Amino acid sequence: MLVRDAMSTMVLTIGPTHTLRQAARLMSSRRVGAAVVLDPDGSGIGILTERDVLNSLGRNQNPDVETADTHTTTDVVFAAPAWTLEDAAQAMTHGGFRHLIVLDGQEPVGIVSVRDIIRCWVPARRHAPPLTV
């Protein structure tokens, strides 16, 4: 199975001047764990994750003042739609992150997360009793 089969094509994009609160509200309302930060005049394409927001809050930074550009990861590992899910999982494991921006040429066309990969690898358990631990 390929990244194009698992990725979400509904990508949340924000600008570098969005506050962390604005970014968090958008991520929460869209139920996503990351936003693609597009900064054509600066660093190009980056990613802001829920962990970035959480780390800022943990440092007692004000989410109404802090902006995406100061918390965006710009040293991004990108995936291609034709990568296998194994390739994507290996890149995530090696880099220690949970999201990959998927580029087709220079354009972001999707985002793939660990959750997306798991959904593809674990068959749906329809009508199966819940797992107990």
Tab-separated table of C-alpha atoms in Angstrom, residues 16 36-46 72 74 78:
chain	number	residue	atom	x	y	z
A	16	PRO	CA	3.517	32.006	9.825
A	36	VAL	CA	1.215	22.850	7.156
A	37	VAL	CA	2.767	26.293	7.540
A	38	LEU	CA	3.241	28.053	4.217
A	39	ASP	CA	5.742	30.900	4.286
A	40	PRO	CA	6.561	31.845	0.679
A	41	ASP	CA	8.674	34.821	1.815
A	42	GLY	CA	10.636	32.901	4.421
A	43	SER	CA	11.263	29.267	5.190
A	44	GLY	CA	8.883	27.831	2.583
A	45	ILE	CA	6.929	24.812	3.800
A	46	GLY	CA	6.993	23.782	7.445
A	72	THR	CA	7.309	25.630	13.087
A	74	THR	CA	11.238	23.893	8.899
A	78	PHE	CA	8.679	15.106	3.037
